[in-house]
mmCIF file of C-alpha atoms in Angstrom:
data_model
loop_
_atom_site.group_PDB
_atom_site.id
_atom_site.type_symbol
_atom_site.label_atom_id
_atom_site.label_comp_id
_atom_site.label_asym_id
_atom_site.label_seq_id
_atom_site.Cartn_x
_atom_site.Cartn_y
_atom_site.Cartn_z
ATOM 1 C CA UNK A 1305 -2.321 32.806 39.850
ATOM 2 C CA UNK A 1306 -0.061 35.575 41.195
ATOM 3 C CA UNK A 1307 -0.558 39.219 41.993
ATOM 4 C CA UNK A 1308 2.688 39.928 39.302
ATOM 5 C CA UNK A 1309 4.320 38.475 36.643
ATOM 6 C CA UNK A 1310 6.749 35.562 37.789
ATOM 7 C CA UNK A 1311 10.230 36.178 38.233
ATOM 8 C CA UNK A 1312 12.373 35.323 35.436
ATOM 9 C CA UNK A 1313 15.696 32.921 36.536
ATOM 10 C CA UNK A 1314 18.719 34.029 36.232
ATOM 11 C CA UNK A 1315 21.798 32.682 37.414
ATOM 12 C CA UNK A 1316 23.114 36.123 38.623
ATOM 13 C CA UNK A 1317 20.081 35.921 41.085
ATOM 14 C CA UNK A 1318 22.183 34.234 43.376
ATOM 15 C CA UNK A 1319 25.029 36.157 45.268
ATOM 16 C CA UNK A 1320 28.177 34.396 46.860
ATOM 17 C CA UNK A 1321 28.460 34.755 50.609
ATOM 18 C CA UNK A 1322 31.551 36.025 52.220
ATOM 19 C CA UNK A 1323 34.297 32.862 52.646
ATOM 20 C CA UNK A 1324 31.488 30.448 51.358
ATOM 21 C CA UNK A 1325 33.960 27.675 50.989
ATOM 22 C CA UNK A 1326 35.386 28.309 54.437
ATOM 23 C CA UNK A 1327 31.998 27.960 55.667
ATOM 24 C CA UNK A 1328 31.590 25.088 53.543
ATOM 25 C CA UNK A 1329 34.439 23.063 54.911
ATOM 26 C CA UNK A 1330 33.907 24.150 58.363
ATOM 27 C CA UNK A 1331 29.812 22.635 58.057
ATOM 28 C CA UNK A 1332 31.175 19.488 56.320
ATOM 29 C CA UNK A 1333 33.439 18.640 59.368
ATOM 30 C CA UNK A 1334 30.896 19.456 62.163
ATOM 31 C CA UNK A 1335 28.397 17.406 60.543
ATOM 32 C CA UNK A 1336 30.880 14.284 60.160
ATOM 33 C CA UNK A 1337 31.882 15.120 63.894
ATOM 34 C CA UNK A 1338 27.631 14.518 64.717
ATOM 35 C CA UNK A 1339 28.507 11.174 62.375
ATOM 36 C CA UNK A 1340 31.439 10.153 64.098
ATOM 37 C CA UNK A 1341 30.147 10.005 67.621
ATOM 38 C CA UNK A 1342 26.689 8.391 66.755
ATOM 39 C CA UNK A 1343 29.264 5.648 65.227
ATOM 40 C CA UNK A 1344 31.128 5.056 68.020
ATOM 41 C CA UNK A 1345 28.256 4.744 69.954
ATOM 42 C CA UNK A 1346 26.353 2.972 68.385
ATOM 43 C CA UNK A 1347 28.315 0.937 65.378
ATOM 44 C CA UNK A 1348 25.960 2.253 62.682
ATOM 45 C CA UNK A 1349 26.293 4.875 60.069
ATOM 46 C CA UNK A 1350 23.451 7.530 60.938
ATOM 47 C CA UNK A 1351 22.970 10.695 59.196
ATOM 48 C CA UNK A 1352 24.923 13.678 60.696
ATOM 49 C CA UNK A 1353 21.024 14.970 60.686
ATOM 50 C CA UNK A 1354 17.742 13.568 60.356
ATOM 51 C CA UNK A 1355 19.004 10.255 61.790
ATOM 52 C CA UNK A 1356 15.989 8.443 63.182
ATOM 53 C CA UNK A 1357 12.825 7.963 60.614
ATOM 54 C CA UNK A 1358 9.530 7.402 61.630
ATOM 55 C CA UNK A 1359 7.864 6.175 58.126
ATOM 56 C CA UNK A 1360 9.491 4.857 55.285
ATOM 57 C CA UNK A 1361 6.735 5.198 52.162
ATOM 58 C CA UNK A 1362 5.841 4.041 48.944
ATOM 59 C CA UNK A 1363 4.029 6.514 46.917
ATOM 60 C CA UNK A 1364 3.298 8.344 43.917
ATOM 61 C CA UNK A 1365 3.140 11.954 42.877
ATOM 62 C CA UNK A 1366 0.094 12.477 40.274
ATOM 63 C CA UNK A 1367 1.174 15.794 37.893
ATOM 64 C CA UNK A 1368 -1.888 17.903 36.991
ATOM 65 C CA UNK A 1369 -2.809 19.068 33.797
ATOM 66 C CA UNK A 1370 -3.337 21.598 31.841
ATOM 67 C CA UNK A 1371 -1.243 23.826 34.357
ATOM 68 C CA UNK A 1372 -0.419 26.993 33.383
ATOM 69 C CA UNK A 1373 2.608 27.941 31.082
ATOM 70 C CA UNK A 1374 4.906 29.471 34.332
ATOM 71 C CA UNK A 1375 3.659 26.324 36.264
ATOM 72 C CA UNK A 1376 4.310 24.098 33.951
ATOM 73 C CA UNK A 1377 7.804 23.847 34.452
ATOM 74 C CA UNK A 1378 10.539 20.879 34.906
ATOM 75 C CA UNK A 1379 9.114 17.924 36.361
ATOM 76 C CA UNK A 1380 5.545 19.827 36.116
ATOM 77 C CA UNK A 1381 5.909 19.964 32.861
ATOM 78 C CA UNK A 1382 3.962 17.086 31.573
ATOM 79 C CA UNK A 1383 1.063 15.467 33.185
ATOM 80 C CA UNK A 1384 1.133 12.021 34.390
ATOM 81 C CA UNK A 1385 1.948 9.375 37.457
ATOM 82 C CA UNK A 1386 5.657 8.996 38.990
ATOM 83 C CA UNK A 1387 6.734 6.099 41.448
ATOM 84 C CA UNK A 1388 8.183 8.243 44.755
ATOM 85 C CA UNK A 1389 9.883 7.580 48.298
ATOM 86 C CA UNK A 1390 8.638 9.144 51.312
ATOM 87 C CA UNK A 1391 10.761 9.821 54.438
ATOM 88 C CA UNK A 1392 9.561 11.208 57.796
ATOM 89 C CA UNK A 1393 12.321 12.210 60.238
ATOM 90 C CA UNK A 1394 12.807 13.987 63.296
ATOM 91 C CA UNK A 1395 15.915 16.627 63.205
ATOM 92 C CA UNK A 1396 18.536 15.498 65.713
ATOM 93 C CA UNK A 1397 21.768 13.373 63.827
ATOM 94 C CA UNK A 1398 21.303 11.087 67.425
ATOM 95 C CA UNK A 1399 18.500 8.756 67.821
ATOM 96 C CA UNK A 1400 16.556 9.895 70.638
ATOM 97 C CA UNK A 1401 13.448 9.115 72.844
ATOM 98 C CA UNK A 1402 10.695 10.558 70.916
ATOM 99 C CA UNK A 1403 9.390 12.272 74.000
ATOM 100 C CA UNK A 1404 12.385 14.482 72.750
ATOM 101 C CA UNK A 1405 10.500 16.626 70.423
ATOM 102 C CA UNK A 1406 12.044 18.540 67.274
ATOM 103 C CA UNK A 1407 11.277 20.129 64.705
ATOM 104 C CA UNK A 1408 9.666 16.990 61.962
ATOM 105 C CA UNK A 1409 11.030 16.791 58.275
ATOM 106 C CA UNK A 1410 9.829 14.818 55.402
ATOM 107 C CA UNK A 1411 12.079 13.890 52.163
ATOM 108 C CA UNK A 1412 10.463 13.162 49.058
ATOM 109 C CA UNK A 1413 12.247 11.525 46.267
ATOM 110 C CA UNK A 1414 10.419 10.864 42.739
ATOM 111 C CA UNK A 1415 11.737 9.017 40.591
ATOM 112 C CA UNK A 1416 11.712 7.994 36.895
ATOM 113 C CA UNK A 1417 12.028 11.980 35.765
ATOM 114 C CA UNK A 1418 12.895 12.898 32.727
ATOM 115 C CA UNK A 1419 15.235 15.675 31.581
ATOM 116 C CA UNK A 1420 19.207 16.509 32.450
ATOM 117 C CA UNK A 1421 20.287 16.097 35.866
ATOM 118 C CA UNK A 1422 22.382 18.574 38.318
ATOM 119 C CA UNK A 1423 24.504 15.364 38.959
ATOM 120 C CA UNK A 1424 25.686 15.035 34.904
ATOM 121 C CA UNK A 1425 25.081 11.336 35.213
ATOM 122 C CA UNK A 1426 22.434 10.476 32.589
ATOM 123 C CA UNK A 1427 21.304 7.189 34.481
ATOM 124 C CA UNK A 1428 19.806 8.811 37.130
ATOM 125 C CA UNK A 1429 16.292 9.775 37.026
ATOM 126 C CA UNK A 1430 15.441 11.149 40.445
ATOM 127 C CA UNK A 1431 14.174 14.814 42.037
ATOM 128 C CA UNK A 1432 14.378 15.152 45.363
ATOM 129 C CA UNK A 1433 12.701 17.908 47.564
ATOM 130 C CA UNK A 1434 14.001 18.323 51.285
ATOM 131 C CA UNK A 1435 11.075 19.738 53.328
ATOM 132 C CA UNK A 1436 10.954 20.774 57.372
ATOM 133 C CA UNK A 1437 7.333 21.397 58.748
ATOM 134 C CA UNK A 1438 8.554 25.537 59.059
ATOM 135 C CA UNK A 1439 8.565 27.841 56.083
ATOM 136 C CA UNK A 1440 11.625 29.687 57.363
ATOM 137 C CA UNK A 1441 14.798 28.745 57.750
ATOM 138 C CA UNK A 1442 16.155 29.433 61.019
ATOM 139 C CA UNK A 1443 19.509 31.317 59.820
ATOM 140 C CA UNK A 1444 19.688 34.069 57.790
ATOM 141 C CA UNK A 1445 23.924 33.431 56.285
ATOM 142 C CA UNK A 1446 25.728 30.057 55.713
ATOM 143 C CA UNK A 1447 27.916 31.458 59.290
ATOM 144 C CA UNK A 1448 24.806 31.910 61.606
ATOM 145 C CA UNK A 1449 23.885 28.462 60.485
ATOM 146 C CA UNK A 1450 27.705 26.870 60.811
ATOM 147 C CA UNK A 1451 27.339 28.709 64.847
ATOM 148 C CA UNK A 1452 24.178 26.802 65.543
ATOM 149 C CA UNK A 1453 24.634 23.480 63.964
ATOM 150 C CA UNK A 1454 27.977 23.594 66.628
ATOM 151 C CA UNK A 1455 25.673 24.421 69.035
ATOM 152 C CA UNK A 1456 23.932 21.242 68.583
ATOM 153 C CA UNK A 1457 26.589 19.382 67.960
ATOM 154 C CA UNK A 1458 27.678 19.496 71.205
ATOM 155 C CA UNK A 1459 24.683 18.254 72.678
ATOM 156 C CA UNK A 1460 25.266 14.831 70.601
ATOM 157 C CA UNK A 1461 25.108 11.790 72.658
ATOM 158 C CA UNK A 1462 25.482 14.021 75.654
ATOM 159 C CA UNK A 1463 22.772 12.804 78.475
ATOM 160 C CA UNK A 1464 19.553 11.726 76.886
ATOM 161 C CA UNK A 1465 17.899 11.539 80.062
ATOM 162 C CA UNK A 1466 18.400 15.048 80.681
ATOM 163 C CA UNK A 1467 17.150 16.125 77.150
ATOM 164 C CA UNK A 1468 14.134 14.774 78.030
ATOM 165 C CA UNK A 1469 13.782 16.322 81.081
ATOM 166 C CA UNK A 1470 15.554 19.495 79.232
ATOM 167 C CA UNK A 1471 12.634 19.001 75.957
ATOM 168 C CA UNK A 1472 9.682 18.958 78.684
ATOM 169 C CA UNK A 1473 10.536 22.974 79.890
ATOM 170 C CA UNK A 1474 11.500 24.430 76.379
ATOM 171 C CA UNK A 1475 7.831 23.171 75.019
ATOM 172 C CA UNK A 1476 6.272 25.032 78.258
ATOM 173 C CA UNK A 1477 8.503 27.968 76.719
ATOM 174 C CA UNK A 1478 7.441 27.509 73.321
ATOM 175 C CA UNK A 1479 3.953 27.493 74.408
ATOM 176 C CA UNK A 1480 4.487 30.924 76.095
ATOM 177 C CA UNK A 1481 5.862 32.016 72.975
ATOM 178 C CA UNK A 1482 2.973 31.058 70.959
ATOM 179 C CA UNK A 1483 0.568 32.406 73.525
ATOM 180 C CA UNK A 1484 1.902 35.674 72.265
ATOM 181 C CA UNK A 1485 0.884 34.634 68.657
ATOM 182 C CA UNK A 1486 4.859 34.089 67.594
ATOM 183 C CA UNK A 1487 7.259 30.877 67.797
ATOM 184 C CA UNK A 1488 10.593 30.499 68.431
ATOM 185 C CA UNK A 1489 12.681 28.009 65.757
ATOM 186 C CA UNK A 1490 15.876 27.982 68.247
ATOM 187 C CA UNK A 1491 13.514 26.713 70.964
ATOM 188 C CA UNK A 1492 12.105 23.858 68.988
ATOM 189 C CA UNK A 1493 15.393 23.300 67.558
ATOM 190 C CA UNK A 1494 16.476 22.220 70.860
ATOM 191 C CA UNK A 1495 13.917 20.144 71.577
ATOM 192 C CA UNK A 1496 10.705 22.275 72.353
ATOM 193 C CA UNK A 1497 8.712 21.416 69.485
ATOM 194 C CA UNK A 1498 5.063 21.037 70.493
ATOM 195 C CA UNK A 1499 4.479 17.139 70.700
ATOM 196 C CA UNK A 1500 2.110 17.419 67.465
ATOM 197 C CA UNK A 1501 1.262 14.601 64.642
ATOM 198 C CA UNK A 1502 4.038 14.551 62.125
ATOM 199 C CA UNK A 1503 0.910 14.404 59.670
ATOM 200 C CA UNK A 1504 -0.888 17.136 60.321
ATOM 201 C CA UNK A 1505 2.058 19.287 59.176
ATOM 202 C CA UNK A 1506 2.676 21.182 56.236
ATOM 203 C CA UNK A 1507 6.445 21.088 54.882
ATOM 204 C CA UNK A 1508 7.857 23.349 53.298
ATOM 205 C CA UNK A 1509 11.417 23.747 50.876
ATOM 206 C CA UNK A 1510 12.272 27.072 53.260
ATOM 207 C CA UNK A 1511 14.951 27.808 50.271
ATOM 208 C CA UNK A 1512 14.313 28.602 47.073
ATOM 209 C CA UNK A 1513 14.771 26.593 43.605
ATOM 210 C CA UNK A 1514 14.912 27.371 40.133
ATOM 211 C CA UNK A 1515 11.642 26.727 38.887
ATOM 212 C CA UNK A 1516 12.411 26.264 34.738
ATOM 213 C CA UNK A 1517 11.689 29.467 33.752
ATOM 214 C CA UNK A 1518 11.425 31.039 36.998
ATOM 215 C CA UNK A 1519 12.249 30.747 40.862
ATOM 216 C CA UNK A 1520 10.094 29.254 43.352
ATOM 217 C CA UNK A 1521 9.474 27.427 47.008
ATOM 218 C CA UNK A 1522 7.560 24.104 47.539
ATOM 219 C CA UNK A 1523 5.836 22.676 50.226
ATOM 220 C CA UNK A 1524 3.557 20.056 50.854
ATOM 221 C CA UNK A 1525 0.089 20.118 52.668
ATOM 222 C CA UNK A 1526 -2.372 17.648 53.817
ATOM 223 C CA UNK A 1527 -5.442 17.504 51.371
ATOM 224 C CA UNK A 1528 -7.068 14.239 52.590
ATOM 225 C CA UNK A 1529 -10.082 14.861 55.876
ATOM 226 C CA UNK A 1530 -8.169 11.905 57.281
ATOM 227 C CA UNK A 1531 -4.772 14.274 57.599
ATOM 228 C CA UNK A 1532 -6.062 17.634 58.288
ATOM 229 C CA UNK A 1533 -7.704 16.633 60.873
ATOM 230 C CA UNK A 1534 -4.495 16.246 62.420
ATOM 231 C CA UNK A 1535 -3.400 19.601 61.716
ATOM 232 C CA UNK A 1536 -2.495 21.039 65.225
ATOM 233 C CA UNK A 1537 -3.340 17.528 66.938
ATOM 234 C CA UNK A 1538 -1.124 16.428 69.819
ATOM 235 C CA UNK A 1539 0.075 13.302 69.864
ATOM 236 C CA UNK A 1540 1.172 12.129 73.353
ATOM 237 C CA UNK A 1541 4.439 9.762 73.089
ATOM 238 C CA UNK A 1542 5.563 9.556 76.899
ATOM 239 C CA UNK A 1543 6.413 5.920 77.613
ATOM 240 C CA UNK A 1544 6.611 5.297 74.111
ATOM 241 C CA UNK A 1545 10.562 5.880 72.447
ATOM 242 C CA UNK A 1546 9.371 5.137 69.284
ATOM 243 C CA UNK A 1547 6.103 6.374 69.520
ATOM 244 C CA UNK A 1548 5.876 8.446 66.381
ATOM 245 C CA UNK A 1549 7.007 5.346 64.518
ATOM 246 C CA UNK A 1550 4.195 3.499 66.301
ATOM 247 C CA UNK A 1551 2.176 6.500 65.202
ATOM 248 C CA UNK A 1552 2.755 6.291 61.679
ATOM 249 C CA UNK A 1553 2.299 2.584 61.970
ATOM 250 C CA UNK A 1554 -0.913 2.190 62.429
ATOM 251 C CA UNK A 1555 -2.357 5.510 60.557
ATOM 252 C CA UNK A 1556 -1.500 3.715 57.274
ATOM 253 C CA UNK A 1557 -2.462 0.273 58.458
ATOM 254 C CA UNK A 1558 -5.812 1.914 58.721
ATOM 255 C CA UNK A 1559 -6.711 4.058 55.714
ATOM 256 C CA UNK A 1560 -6.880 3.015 52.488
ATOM 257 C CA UNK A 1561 -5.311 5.875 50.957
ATOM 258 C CA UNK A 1562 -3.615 9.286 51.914
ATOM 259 C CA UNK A 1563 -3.371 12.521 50.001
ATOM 260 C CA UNK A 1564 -1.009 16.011 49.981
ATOM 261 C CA UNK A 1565 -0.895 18.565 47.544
ATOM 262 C CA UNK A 1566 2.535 19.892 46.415
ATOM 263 C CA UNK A 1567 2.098 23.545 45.708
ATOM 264 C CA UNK A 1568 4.607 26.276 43.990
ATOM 265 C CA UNK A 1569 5.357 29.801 45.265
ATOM 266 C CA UNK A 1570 6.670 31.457 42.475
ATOM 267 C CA UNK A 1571 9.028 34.817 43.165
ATOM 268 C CA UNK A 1572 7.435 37.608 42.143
ATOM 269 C CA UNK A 1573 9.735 40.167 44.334
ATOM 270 C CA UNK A 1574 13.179 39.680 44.451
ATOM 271 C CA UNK A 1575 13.192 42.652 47.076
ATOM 272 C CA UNK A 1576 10.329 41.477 49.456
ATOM 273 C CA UNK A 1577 10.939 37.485 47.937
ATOM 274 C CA UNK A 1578 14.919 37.078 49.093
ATOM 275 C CA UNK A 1579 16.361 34.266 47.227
ATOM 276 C CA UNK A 1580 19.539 34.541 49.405
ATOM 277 C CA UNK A 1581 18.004 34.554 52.945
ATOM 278 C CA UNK A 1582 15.981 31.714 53.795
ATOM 279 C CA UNK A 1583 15.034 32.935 56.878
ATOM 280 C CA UNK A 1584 12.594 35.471 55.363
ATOM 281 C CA UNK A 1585 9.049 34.066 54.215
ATOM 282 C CA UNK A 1586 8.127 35.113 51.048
ATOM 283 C CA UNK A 1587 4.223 36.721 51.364
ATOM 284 C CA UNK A 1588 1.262 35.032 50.229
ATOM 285 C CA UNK A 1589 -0.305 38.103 49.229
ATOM 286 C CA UNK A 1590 2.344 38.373 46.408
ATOM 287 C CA UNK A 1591 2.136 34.971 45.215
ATOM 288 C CA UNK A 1592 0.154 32.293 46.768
ATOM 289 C CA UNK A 1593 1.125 28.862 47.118
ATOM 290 C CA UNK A 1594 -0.648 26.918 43.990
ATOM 291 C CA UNK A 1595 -0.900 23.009 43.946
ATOM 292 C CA UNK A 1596 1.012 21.452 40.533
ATOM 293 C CA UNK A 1597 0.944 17.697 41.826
ATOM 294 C CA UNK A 1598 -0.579 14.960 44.522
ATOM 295 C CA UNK A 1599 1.009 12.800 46.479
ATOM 296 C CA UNK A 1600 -0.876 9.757 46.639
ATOM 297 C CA UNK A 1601 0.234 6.991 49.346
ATOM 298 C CA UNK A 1602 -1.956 3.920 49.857
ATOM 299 C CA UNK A 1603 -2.069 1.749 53.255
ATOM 300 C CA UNK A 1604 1.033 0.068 53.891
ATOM 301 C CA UNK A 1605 3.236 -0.794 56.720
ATOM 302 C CA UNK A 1606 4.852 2.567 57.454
ATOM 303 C CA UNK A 1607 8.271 1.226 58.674
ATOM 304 C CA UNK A 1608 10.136 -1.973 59.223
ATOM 305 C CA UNK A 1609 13.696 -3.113 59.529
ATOM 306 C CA UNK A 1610 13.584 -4.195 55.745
ATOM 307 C CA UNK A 1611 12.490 -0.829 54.714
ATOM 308 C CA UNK A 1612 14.908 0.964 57.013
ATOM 309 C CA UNK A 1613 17.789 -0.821 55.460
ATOM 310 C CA UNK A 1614 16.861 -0.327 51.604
ATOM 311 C CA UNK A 1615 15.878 3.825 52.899
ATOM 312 C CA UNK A 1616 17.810 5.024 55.714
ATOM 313 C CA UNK A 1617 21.255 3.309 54.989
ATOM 314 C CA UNK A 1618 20.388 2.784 50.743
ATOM 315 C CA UNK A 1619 18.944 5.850 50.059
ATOM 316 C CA UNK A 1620 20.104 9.500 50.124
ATOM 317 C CA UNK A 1621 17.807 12.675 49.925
ATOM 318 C CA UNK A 1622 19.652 15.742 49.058
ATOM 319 C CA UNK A 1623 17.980 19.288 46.797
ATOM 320 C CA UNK A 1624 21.163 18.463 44.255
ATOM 321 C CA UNK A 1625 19.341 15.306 43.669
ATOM 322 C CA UNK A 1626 17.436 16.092 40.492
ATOM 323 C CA UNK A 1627 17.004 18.165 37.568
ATOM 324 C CA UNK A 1628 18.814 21.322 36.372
ATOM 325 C CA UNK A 1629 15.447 22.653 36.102
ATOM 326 C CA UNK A 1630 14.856 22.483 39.725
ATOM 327 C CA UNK A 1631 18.758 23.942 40.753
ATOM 328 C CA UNK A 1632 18.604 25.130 44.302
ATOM 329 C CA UNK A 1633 19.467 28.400 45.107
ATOM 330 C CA UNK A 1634 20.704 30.331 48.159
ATOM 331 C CA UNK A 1635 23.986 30.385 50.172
ATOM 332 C CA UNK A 1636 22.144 27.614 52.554
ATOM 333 C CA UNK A 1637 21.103 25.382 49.383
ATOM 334 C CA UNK A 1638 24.783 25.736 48.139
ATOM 335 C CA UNK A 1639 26.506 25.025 51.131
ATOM 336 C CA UNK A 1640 24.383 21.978 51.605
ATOM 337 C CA UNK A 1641 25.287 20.625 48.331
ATOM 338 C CA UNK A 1642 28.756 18.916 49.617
ATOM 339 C CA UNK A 1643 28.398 18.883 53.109
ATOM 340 C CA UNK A 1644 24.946 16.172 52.099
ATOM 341 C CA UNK A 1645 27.585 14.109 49.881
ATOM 342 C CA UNK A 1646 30.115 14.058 52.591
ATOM 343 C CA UNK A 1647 27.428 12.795 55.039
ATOM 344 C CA UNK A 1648 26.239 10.215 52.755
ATOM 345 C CA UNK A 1649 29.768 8.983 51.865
ATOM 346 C CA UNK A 1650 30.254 8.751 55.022
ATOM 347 C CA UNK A 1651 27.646 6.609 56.262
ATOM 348 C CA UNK A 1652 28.182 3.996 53.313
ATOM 349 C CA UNK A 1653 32.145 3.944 54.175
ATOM 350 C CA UNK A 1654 31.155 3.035 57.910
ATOM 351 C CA UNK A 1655 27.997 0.683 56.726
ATOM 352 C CA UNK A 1656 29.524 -1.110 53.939
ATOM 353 C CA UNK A 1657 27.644 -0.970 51.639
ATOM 354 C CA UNK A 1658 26.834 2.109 48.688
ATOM 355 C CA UNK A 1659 24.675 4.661 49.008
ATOM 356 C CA UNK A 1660 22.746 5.807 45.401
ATOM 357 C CA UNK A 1661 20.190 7.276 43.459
ATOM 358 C CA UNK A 1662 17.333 4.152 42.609
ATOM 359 C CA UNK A 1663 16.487 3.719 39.279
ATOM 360 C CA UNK A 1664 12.977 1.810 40.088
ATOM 361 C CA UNK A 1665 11.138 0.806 43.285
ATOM 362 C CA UNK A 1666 11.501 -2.794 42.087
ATOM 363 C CA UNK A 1667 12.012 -4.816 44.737
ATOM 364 C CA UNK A 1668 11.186 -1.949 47.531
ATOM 365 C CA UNK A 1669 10.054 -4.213 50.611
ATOM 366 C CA UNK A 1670 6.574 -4.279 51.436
#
């Protein structure tokens, strides 16, 4: 399974960052700044990030068995079938032309999990995981990221016509970049993300979590033909604003059902395995990424204004969202923690309506 023994947890792994509540407050405020002007444009409550979704899922995630004792862990603990929400997003906190290309997240929440819960409520039953289709994240310290979410901040609803135009050059630099067999996460940031299918993507936690027992990343990966085929696939979306919505549309109109492994990397090497910079991945040669669960989502229409409604202003996704388990770790987990709730409170003050953790999908539209 791994090269070494697993890391044991500890909570003395994790190691406060200079004036982490300063940085705290300071991330809370720019990210309700991104909320504030998408409201007065547009009259809706948006996430400060992550506003526009592409599909809105029904799913569920199938634990294996008979994993292995360090595997076995948390919500992995016990084999069996759990009802789950699927949410795939582009970056920005505006909703742009999708011939603006970003870097492409997906949120899943599970829910009906059993065991005691990082929010102390003991009605709620949900784990969330927060993944980005990059293993890294792209700041090393809670600051660096504070400096380039301003950066970006400035850019909301500021000339969407010229992002486009502005989106088109970066990906020509990207492609430069990758000619030279790297990539450049502030370029796709900004809009030069190669125009590729949100589904051929792997996504990945970038931070670490506890793990039970032990610390680990997640990420999820494409096991059906249907969706690695895609991996690398371009998917052209000029003419089309909502083209990756349109995209998602009709992949699950058309196959009967879709498959991704969620795999563990269990710290092995606190050294060469940092729990407290994201930006460093951790190496497979150390500890491979091992598949604990499937994600299983049948055909379905992918999005609709009755799903958008009950997901995008009903639901929110967050890594504090779940078991104790499966704490996250890291300055950039922490200072997400209240800078999510202050997003989410926001939007439900401005929408009218709350914003919780589901108990069931009953009722989810179809």
């Amino acid at each position: 399974m791994t090269a070494r023994p697993p890391l044991r947890y500890s909570p003395s792994l994790e190691v406060p960052e200079d004036d982490e509540a300063g940085t705290t407050a300071e991330l809370i405020e720019t990210l309700l700044d991104i909320s504030r002007k998408t409201y007065e444009d547009g009259g809706h409550g948006l996430r400060s990030v992550h506003a526009k979704s592409h599909a809105l899922l029904r799913g569920q995630l199938v634990v294996a068995s008979d994993l292995p004792p360090p595997l076995a862990q948390g919500l992995f603990a016990h084999p069996g079938s759990i009802d789950a929400v699927v949410r795939i997003s582009t970056t920005p906190g505006d909703v742009l032309d999708d011939s603006v290309s970003t870097p492409r997240g997906l949120a899943l929440k599970v829910i009906g999990v059993q065991g005691e819960q990082l929010s102390g409520n003991p009605a709620d039953t949900t784990q969330d995981f927060v993944l980005v289709n990059s293993q890294t994240f792209l700041s090393p310290t809670a600051k660096s990221f504070l400096q380039g979410l301003k950066l970006l901040a400035a850019t909301t609803d500021r000339g969407p016509g010229l992002k486009k135009v502005l989106s088109a050059a970066l990906r020509g630099a990207e492609r430069l970049v990758e000619a030279t067999g790297h990539e450049s996460g502030a370029i796709k940031a900004f809009g030069g993300h190669p125009e590729t299918h949100p589904l051929g993507e792997t996504y990945h936690s970038q931070a670490a979590i506890r793990y039970g027992d032990h610390v680990a990343k997640v990420s999820l990966s494409p096991r059906s033909d249907h969706l690695t085929a895609l991996a690398h696939a371009t998917l052209d979306v000029s003419g089309h604003p909502d083209g990756l919505r349109e995209a998602m549309v009709a992949f699950f109109a058309a196959h009967p059902m879709s498959e991704w492994d969620l795999r563990v990397q269990l710290n092995t090497d606190l050294e060469k395995m940092p729990i407290e910079n994201a930006s460093i991945a951790w190496p497979d040669d150390l500890s491979p990424h091992v598949p604990v669960a499937t994600l299983r989502v049948p055909n379905q229409v992918a999005w609709s204004e009755a799903r958008s409604a009950t997901v995008d202003d009903g639901m929110s996704f967050s890594p504090w969202h779940g078991l104790v388990a499966h704490q996250p770790l890291g300055v950039i987990m922490r200072v997400r923690r209240r800078a999510y709730e202050a997003s989410a409170a926001h939007r439900a003050q401005r929408n009218g309506r709350s914003v919780g953790e589901p108990r069931s999908l009953d009722g989810f539209p179809d």
